[in-house]
Amino acid sequence: MSRRREPVPFAFLAEADRFRSNVTPPPHERPSLGRLAGRALLGLTIVAGLVGSLVIGTPALSTDTDAGTSQSQASDGR
């Protein structure tokens, strides 16, 4: 069986990257005041949650400096 070697017209794929449409997309709608307020409130809630968890979690992560001086009687060897 012999195969015919014909050029395949894939030149349109190379031109697809350079193609620019003359149709302009519709303009973006400006968000309403309620939507802007909702986004601000959501952002504020997320930031407040992160700050609150940091404030609450910081004492748990700190090492006690007094723990080294106050030892139990069992560790004294008595």
PDB file of C-alpha atoms in Angstrom:
ATOM      1  CA  MET A   1       0.000   0.000   0.000  1.00  0.00           C
ATOM      2  CA  SER A   2       1.369   3.315  -0.978  1.00  0.00           C
ATOM      3  CA  ARG A   3       0.639   6.432   0.989  1.00  0.00           C
ATOM      4  CA  ARG A   4       0.043   9.714  -0.674  1.00  0.00           C
ATOM      5  CA  ARG A   5       2.088  12.539   0.795  1.00  0.00           C
ATOM      6  CA  GLU A   6      -0.082  15.605   0.608  1.00  0.00           C
ATOM      7  CA  PRO A   7       0.519  18.744   2.617  1.00  0.00           C
ATOM      8  CA  VAL A   8      -1.979  19.105   5.399  1.00  0.00           C
ATOM      9  CA  PRO A   9      -3.336  22.641   5.715  1.00  0.00           C
ATOM     10  CA  PHE A  10      -2.525  23.295   9.371  1.00  0.00           C
ATOM     11  CA  ALA A  11      -1.306  26.793   8.709  1.00  0.00           C
ATOM     12  CA  PHE A  12      -4.495  28.140  10.297  1.00  0.00           C
ATOM     13  CA  LEU A  13      -3.294  26.826  13.667  1.00  0.00           C
ATOM     14  CA  ALA A  14      -0.173  28.948  13.469  1.00  0.00           C
ATOM     15  CA  GLU A  15      -2.241  31.948  12.467  1.00  0.00           C
ATOM     16  CA  ALA A  16      -4.675  31.416  15.355  1.00  0.00           C
ATOM     17  CA  ASP A  17      -2.183  32.877  17.839  1.00  0.00           C
ATOM     18  CA  ARG A  18      -1.911  36.048  15.819  1.00  0.00           C
ATOM     19  CA  PHE A  19      -5.615  36.400  15.151  1.00  0.00           C
ATOM     20  CA  ARG A  20      -7.280  39.472  16.577  1.00  0.00           C
ATOM     21  CA  SER A  21     -10.997  39.921  16.494  1.00  0.00           C
ATOM     22  CA  ASN A  22     -12.546  43.190  15.461  1.00  0.00           C
ATOM     23  CA  VAL A  23     -15.433  42.592  17.850  1.00  0.00           C
ATOM     24  CA  THR A  24     -14.997  44.486  21.096  1.00  0.00           C
ATOM     25  CA  PRO A  25     -16.240  42.836  24.291  1.00  0.00           C
ATOM     26  CA  PRO A  26     -18.998  44.551  26.216  1.00  0.00           C
ATOM     27  CA  PRO A  27     -17.848  47.008  28.885  1.00  0.00           C
ATOM     28  CA  HIS A  28     -17.561  45.749  32.445  1.00  0.00           C
ATOM     29  CA  GLU A  29     -20.397  46.640  34.739  1.00  0.00           C
ATOM     30  CA  ARG A  30     -19.435  48.709  37.742  1.00  0.00           C
ATOM     31  CA  PRO A  31     -20.183  46.893  40.996  1.00  0.00           C
ATOM     32  CA  SER A  32     -23.047  48.318  42.980  1.00  0.00           C
ATOM     33  CA  LEU A  33     -22.627  49.941  46.363  1.00  0.00           C
ATOM     34  CA  GLY A  34     -24.080  46.877  48.097  1.00  0.00           C
ATOM     35  CA  ARG A  35     -21.633  44.548  46.345  1.00  0.00           C
ATOM     36  CA  LEU A  36     -18.696  46.769  47.293  1.00  0.00           C
ATOM     37  CA  ALA A  37     -19.891  46.884  50.902  1.00  0.00           C
ATOM     38  CA  GLY A  38     -20.254  43.090  50.933  1.00  0.00           C
ATOM     39  CA  ARG A  39     -16.722  42.600  49.618  1.00  0.00           C
ATOM     40  CA  ALA A  40     -15.345  45.020  52.208  1.00  0.00           C
ATOM     41  CA  LEU A  41     -17.253  43.286  54.992  1.00  0.00           C
ATOM     42  CA  LEU A  42     -16.027  39.871  53.869  1.00  0.00           C
ATOM     43  CA  GLY A  43     -12.434  41.081  53.751  1.00  0.00           C
ATOM     44  CA  LEU A  44     -12.763  42.703  57.153  1.00  0.00           C
ATOM     45  CA  THR A  45     -14.220  39.495  58.605  1.00  0.00           C
ATOM     46  CA  ILE A  46     -11.356  37.402  57.234  1.00  0.00           C
ATOM     47  CA  VAL A  47      -8.715  39.809  58.539  1.00  0.00           C
ATOM     48  CA  ALA A  48     -10.420  40.006  61.937  1.00  0.00           C
ATOM     49  CA  GLY A  49     -10.516  36.215  62.136  1.00  0.00           C
ATOM     50  CA  LEU A  50      -6.822  35.927  61.358  1.00  0.00           C
ATOM     51  CA  VAL A  51      -5.882  38.621  63.868  1.00  0.00           C
ATOM     52  CA  GLY A  52      -8.148  37.075  66.504  1.00  0.00           C
ATOM     53  CA  SER A  53      -6.632  33.638  66.039  1.00  0.00           C
ATOM     54  CA  LEU A  54      -3.170  35.147  66.305  1.00  0.00           C
ATOM     55  CA  VAL A  55      -4.072  36.988  69.508  1.00  0.00           C
ATOM     56  CA  ILE A  56      -5.672  33.910  71.051  1.00  0.00           C
ATOM     57  CA  GLY A  57      -2.968  31.503  69.852  1.00  0.00           C
ATOM     58  CA  THR A  58       0.082  33.555  70.815  1.00  0.00           C
ATOM     59  CA  PRO A  59      -0.097  32.794  74.576  1.00  0.00           C
ATOM     60  CA  ALA A  60      -0.323  29.095  73.817  1.00  0.00           C
ATOM     61  CA  LEU A  61       2.861  29.246  71.736  1.00  0.00           C
ATOM     62  CA  SER A  62       4.895  31.260  74.216  1.00  0.00           C
ATOM     63  CA  THR A  63       7.221  29.445  76.567  1.00  0.00           C
ATOM     64  CA  ASP A  64       6.828  30.082  80.256  1.00  0.00           C
ATOM     65  CA  THR A  65       9.964  31.548  81.809  1.00  0.00           C
ATOM     66  CA  ASP A  66       8.671  30.776  85.305  1.00  0.00           C
ATOM     67  CA  ALA A  67       8.321  27.055  84.572  1.00  0.00           C
ATOM     68  CA  GLY A  68      12.074  26.490  84.934  1.00  0.00           C
ATOM     69  CA  THR A  69      12.224  27.915  88.463  1.00  0.00           C
ATOM     70  CA  SER A  70       9.156  26.241  89.917  1.00  0.00           C
ATOM     71  CA  GLN A  71       9.884  22.550  90.001  1.00  0.00           C
ATOM     72  CA  SER A  72       7.833  19.862  91.583  1.00  0.00           C
ATOM     73  CA  GLN A  73       8.976  18.046  94.719  1.00  0.00           C
ATOM     74  CA  ALA A  74       9.356  14.814  92.762  1.00  0.00           C
ATOM     75  CA  SER A  75      12.116  16.307  90.634  1.00  0.00           C
ATOM     76  CA  ASP A  76      14.077  17.470  93.710  1.00  0.00           C
ATOM     77  CA  GLY A  77      15.019  13.890  94.534  1.00  0.00           C
ATOM     78  CA  ARG A  78      13.562  13.935  98.050  1.00  0.00           C
TER      79      ARG A  78
END
